[in-house]
JSON list of C-alpha atoms and ligand atoms in Angstrom, two decimals:
[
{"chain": "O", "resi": 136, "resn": "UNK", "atom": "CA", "xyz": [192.48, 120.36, 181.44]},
{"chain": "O", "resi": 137, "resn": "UNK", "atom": "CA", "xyz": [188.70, 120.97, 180.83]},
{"chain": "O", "resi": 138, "resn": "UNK", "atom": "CA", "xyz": [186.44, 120.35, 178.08]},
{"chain": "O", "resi": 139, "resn": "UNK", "atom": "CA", "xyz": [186.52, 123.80, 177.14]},
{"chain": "O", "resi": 140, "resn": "UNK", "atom": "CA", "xyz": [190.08, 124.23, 176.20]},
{"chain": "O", "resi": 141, "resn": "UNK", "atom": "CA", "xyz": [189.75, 120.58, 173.90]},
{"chain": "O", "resi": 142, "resn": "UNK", "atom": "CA", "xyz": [186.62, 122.45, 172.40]},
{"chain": "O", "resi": 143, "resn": "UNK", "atom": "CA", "xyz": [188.53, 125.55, 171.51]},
{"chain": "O", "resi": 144, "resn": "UNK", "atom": "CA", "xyz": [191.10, 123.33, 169.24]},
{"chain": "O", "resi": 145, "resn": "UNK", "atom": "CA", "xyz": [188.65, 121.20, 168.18]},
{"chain": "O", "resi": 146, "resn": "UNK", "atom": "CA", "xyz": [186.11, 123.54, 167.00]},
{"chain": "O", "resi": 147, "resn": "UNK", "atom": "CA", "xyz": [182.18, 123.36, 168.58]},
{"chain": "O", "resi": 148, "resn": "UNK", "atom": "CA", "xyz": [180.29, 121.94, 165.36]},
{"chain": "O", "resi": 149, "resn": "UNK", "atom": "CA", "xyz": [178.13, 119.39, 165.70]},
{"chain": "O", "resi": 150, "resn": "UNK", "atom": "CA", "xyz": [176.58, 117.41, 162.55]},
{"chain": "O", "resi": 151, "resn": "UNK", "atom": "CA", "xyz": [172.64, 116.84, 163.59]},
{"chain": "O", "resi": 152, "resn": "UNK", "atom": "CA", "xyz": [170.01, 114.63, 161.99]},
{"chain": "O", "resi": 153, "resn": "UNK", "atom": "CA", "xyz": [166.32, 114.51, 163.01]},
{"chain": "O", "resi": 154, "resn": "UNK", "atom": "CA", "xyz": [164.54, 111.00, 164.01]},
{"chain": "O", "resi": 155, "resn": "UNK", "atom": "CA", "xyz": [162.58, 111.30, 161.05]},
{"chain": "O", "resi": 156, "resn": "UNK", "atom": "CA", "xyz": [165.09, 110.87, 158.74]},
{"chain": "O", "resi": 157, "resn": "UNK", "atom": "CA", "xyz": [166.42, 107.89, 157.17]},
{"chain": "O", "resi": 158, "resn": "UNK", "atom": "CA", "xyz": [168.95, 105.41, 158.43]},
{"chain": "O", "resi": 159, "resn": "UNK", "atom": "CA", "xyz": [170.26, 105.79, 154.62]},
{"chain": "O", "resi": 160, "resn": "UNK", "atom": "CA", "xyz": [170.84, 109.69, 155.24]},
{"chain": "O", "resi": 161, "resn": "UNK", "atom": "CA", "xyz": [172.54, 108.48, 158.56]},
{"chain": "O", "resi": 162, "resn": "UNK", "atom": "CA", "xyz": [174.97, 106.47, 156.90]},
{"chain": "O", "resi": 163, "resn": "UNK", "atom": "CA", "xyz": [175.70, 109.18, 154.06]},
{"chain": "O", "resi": 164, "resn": "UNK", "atom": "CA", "xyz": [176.21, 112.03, 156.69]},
{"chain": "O", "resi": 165, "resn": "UNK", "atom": "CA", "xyz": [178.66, 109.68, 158.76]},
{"chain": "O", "resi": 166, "resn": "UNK", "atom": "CA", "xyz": [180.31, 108.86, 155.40]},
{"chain": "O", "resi": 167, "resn": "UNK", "atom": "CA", "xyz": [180.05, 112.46, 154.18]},
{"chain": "O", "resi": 168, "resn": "UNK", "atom": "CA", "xyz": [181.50, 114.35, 157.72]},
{"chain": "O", "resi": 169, "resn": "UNK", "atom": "CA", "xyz": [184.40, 111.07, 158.50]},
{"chain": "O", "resi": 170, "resn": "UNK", "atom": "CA", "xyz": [182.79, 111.06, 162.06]},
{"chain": "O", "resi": 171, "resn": "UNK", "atom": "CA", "xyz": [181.39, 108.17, 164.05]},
{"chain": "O", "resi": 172, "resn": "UNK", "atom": "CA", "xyz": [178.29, 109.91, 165.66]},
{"chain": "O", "resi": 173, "resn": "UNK", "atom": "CA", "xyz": [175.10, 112.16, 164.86]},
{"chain": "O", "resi": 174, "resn": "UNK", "atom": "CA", "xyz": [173.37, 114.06, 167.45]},
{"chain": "O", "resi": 175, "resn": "UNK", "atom": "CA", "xyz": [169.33, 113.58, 166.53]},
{"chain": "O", "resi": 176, "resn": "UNK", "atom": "CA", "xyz": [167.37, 116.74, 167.16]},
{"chain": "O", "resi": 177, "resn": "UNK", "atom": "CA", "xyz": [164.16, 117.79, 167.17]},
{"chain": "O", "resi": 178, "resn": "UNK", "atom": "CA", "xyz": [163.10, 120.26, 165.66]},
{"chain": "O", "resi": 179, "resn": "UNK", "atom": "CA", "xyz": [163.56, 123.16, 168.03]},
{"chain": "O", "resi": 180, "resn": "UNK", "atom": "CA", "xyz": [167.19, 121.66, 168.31]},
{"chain": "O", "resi": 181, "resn": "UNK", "atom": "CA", "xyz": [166.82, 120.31, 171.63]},
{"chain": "O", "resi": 182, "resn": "UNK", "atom": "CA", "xyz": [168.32, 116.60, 171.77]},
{"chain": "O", "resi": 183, "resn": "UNK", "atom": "CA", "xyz": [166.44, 113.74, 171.67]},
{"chain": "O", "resi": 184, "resn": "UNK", "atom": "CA", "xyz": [168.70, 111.15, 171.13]},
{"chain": "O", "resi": 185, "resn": "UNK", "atom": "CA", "xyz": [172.26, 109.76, 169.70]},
{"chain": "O", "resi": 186, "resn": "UNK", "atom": "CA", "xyz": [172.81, 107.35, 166.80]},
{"chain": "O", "resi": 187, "resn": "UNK", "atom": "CA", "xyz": [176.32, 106.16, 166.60]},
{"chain": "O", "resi": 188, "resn": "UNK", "atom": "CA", "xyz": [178.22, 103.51, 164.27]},
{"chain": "O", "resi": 189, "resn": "UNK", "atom": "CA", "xyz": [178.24, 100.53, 166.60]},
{"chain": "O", "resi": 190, "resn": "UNK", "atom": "CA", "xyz": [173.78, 100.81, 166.08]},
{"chain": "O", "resi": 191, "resn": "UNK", "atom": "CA", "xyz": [173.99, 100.71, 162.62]},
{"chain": "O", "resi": 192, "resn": "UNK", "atom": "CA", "xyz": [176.35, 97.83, 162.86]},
{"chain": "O", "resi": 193, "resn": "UNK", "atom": "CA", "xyz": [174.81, 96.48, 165.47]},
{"chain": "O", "resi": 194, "resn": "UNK", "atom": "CA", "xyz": [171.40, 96.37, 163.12]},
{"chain": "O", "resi": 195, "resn": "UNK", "atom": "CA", "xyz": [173.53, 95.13, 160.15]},
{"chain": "O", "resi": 196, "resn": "UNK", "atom": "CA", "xyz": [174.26, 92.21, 162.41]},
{"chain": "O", "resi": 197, "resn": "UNK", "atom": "CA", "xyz": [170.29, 91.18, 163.09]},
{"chain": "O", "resi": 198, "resn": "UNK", "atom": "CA", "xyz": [168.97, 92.22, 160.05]},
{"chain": "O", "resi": 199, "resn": "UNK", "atom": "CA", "xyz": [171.73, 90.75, 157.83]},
{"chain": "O", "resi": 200, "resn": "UNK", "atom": "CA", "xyz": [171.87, 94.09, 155.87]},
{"chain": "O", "resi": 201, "resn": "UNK", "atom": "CA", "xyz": [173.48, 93.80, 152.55]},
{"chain": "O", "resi": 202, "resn": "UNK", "atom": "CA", "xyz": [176.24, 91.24, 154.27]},
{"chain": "O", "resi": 203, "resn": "UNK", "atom": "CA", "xyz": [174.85, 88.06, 153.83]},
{"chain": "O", "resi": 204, "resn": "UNK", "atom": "CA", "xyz": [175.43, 87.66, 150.02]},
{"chain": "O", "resi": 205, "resn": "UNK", "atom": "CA", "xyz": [172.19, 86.49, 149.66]},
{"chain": "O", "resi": 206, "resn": "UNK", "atom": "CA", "xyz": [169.74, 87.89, 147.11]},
{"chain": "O", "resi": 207, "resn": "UNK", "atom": "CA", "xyz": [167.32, 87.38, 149.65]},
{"chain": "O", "resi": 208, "resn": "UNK", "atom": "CA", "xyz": [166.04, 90.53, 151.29]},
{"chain": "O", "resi": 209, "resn": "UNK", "atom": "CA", "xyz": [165.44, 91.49, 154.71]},
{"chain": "O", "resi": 210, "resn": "UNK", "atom": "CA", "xyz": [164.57, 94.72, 153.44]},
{"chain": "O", "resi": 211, "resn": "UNK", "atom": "CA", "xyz": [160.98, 95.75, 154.83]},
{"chain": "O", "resi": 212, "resn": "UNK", "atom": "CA", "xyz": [161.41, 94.33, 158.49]},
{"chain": "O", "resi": 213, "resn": "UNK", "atom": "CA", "xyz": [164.93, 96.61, 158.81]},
{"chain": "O", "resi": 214, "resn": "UNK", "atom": "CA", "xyz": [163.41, 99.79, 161.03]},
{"chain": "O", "resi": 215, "resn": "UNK", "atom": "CA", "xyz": [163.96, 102.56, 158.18]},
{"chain": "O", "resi": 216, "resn": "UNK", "atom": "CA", "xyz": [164.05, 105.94, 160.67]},
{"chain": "O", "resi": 217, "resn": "UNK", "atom": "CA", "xyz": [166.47, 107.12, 162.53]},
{"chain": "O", "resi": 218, "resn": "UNK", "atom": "CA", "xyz": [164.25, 107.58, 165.23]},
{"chain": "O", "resi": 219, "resn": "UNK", "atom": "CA", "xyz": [163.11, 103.49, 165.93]},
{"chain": "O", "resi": 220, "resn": "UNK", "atom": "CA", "xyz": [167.39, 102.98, 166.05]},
{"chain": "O", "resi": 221, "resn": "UNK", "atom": "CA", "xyz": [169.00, 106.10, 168.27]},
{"chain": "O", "resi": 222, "resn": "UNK", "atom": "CA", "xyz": [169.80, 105.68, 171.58]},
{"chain": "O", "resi": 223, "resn": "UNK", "atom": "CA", "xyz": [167.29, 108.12, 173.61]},
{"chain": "O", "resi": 224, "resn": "UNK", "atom": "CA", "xyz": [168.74, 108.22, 176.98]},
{"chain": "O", "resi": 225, "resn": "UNK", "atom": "CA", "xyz": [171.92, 110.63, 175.92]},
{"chain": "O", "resi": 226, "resn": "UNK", "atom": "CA", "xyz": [174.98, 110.89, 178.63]},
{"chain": "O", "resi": 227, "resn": "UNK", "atom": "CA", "xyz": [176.00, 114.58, 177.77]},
{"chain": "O", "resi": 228, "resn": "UNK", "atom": "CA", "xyz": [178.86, 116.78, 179.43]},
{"chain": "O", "resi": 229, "resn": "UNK", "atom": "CA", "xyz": [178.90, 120.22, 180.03]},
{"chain": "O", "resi": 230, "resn": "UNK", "atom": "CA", "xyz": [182.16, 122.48, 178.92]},
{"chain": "O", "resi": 231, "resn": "UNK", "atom": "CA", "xyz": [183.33, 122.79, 182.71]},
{"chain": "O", "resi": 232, "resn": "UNK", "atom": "CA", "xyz": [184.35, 119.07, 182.98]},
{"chain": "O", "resi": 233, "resn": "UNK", "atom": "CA", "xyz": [187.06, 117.62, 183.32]},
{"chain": "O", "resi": 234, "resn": "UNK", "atom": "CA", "xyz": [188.97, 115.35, 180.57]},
{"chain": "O", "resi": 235, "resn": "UNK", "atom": "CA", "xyz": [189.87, 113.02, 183.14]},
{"chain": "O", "resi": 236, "resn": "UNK", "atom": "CA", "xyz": [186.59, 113.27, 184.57]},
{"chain": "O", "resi": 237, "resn": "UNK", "atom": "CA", "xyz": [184.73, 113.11, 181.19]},
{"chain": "O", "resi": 238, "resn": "UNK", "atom": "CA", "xyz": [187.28, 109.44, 180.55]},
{"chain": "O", "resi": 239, "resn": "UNK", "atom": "CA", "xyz": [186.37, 107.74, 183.19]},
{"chain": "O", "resi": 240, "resn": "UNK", "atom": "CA", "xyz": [182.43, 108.48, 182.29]},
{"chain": "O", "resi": 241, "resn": "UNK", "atom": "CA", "xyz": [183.01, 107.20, 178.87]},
{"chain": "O", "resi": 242, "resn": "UNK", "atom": "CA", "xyz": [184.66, 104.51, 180.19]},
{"chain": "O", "resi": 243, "resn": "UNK", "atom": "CA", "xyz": [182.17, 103.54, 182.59]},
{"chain": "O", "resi": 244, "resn": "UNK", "atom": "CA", "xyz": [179.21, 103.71, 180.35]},
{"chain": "O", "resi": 245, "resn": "UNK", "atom": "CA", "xyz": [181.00, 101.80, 177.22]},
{"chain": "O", "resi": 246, "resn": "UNK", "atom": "CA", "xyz": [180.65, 105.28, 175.13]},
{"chain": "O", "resi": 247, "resn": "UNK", "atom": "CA", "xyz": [183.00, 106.67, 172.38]},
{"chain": "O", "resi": 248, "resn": "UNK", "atom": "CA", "xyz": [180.79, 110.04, 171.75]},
{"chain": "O", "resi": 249, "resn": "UNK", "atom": "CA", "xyz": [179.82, 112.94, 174.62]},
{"chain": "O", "resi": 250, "resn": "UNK", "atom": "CA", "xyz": [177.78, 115.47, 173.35]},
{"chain": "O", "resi": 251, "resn": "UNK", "atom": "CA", "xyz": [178.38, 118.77, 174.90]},
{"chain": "O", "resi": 252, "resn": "UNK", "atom": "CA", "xyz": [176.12, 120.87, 176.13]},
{"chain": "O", "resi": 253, "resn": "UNK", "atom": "CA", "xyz": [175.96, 124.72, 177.46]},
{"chain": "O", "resi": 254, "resn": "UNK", "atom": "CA", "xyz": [172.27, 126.40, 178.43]},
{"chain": "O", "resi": 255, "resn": "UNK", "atom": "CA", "xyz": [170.31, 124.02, 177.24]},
{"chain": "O", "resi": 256, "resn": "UNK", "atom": "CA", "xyz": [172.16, 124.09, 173.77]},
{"chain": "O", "resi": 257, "resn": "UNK", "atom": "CA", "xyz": [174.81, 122.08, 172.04]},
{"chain": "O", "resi": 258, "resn": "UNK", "atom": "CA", "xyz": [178.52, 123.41, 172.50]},
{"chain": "O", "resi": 259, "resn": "UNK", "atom": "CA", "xyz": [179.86, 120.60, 170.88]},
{"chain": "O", "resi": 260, "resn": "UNK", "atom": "CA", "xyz": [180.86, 116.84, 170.42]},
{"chain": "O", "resi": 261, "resn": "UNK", "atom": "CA", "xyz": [183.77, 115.06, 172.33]},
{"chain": "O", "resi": 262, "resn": "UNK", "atom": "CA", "xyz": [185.19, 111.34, 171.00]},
{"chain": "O", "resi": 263, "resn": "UNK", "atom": "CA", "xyz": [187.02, 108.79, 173.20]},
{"chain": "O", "resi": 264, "resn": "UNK", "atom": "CA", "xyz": [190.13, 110.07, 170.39]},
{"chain": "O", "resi": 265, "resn": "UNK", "atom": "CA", "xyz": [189.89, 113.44, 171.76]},
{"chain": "O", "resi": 266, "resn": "UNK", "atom": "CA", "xyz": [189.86, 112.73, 175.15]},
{"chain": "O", "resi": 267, "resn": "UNK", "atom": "CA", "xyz": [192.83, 110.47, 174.72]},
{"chain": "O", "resi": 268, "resn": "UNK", "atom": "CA", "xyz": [194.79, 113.18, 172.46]},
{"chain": "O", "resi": 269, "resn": "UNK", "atom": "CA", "xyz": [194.17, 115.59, 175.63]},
{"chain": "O", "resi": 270, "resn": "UNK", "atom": "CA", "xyz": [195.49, 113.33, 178.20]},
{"chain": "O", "resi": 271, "resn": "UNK", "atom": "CA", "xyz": [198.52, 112.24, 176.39]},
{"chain": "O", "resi": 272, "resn": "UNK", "atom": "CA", "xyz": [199.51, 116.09, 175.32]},
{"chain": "O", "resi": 273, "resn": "UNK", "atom": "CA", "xyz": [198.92, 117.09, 179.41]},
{"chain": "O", "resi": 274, "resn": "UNK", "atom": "CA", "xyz": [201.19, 114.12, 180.36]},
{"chain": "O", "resi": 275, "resn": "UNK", "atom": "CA", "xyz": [203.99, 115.54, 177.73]},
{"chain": "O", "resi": 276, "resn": "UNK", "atom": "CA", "xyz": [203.89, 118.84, 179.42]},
{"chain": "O", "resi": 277, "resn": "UNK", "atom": "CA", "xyz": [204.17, 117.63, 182.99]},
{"chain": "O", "resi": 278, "resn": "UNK", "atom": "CA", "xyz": [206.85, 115.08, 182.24]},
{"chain": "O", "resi": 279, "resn": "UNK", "atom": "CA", "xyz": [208.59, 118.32, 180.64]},
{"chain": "O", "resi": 280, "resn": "UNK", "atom": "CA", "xyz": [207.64, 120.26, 183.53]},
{"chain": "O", "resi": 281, "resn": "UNK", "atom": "CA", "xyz": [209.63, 117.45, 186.02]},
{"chain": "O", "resi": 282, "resn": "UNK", "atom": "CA", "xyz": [212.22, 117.09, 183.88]},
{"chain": "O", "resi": 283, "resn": "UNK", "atom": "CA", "xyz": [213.25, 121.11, 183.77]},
{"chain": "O", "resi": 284, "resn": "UNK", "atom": "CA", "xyz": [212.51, 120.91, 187.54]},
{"chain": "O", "resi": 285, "resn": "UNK", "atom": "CA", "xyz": [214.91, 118.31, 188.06]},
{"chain": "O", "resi": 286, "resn": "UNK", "atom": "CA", "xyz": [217.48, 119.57, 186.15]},
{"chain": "O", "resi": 287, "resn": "UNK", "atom": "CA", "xyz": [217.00, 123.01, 187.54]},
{"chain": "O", "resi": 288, "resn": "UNK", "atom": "CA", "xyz": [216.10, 124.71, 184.32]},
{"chain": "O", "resi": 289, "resn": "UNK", "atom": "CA", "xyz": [214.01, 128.42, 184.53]},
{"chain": "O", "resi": 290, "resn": "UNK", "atom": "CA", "xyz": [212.65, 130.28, 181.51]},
{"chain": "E", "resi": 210, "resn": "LIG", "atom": "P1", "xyz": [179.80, 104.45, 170.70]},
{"chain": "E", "resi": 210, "resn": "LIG", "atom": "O1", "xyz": [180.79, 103.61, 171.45]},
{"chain": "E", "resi": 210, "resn": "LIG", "atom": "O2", "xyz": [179.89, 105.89, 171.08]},
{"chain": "E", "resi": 210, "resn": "LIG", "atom": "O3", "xyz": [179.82, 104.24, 169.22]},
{"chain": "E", "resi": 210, "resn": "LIG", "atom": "O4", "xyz": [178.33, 104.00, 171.19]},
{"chain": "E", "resi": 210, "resn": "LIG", "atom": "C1", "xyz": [178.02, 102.74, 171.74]},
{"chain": "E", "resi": 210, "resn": "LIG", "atom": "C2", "xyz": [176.53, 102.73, 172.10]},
{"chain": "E", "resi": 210, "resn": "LIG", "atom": "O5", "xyz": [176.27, 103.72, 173.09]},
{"chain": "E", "resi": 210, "resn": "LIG", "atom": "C3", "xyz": [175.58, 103.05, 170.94]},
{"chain": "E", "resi": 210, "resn": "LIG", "atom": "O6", "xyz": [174.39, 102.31, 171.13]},
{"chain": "E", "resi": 210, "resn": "LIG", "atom": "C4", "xyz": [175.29, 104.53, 171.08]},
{"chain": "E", "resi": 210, "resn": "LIG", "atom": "O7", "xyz": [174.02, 104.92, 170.60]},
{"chain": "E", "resi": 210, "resn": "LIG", "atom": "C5", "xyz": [175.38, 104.72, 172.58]},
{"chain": "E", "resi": 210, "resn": "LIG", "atom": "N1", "xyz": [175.93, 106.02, 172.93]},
{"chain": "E", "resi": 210, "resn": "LIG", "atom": "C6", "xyz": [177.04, 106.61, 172.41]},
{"chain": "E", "resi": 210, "resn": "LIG", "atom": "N2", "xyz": [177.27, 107.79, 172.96]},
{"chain": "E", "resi": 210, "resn": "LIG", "atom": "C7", "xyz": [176.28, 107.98, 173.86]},
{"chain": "E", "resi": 210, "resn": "LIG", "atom": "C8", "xyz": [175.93, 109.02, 174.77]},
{"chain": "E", "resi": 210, "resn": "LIG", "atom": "N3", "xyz": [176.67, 110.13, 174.88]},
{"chain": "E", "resi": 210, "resn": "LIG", "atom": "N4", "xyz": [174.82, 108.86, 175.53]},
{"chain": "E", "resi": 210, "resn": "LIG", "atom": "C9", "xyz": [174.07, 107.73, 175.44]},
{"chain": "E", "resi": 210, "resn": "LIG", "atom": "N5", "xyz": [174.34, 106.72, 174.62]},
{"chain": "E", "resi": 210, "resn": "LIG", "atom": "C10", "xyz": [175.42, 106.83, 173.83]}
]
């Protein structure tokens, strides 16, 4: 199974957010959209970087955000922009891979989120839950596949 077929289910938006925004809009348009990733653009929509759940939390754990019950703030050290937070070196895929191939990437690089992209553009956004979905629904139809071959069933 490629990419492309999991893209046609899944639909190709993306939700996008520009460094220059707020991690505060981040966390709304995460809330906002259920998803676990934003693709940060520039301005002519290339992609400049990724900003993902685990770097918020991973700030909420060295800046103490909100979570230490303390009325002490932290406040104006926290970097405020998505831009000083995003990951900039983005592992993208192109529609043309394969699931299994696309796993064992995310797998490799300890990444939950692929963006996907086709000419230079984005075609879409690909979760470690997707990928898995795929693989399991391909294993159901070649066990079913075996099983009519072993039992000598034809449609
Ligand atoms: P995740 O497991 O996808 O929530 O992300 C774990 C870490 O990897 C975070 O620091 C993300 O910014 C980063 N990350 C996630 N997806 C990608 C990607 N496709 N390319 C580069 N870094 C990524």
């Amino acid at each position: 199974m490629l990419i492309r077929d999991v893209l046609d289910k899944k639909g190709t938006d993306v939700v996008t957010i520009g460094g220059e925004r707020t991690l505060h809009d981040a966390v709304g348009l995460l809330n906002q959209h259920g998803i676990g990733a934003l693709v940060v653009t520039g301005a002519g929509g290339q992609i400049e970087g990724i900003l993902t759940e685990r770097d918020i939390l991973r700030l909420c754990g060295e800046f103490r955000l909100f979570l230490a019950g303390s009325s002490e703030s932290d406040s104006e050290t926290v970097p405020p922009f998505v831009r000083d937070v995003m990951t900039r070196d983005v592992v993208v895929g192109v529609p043309e891979d394969r699931v299994d191939y696309v796993m064992n990437v995310m797998t490799a690089k300890r990444i939950r989120h692929l963006p996907i992209v086709q000419e230079g553009r984005l075609a879409g956004m690909i979760s470690i839950g997707d990928v898995v979905n795929a693989q399991v629904v391909e294993a159901e139809f070649e066990a079913r596949m075996l099983r009519d071959y072993v039992q000598g069933r034809t449609y």
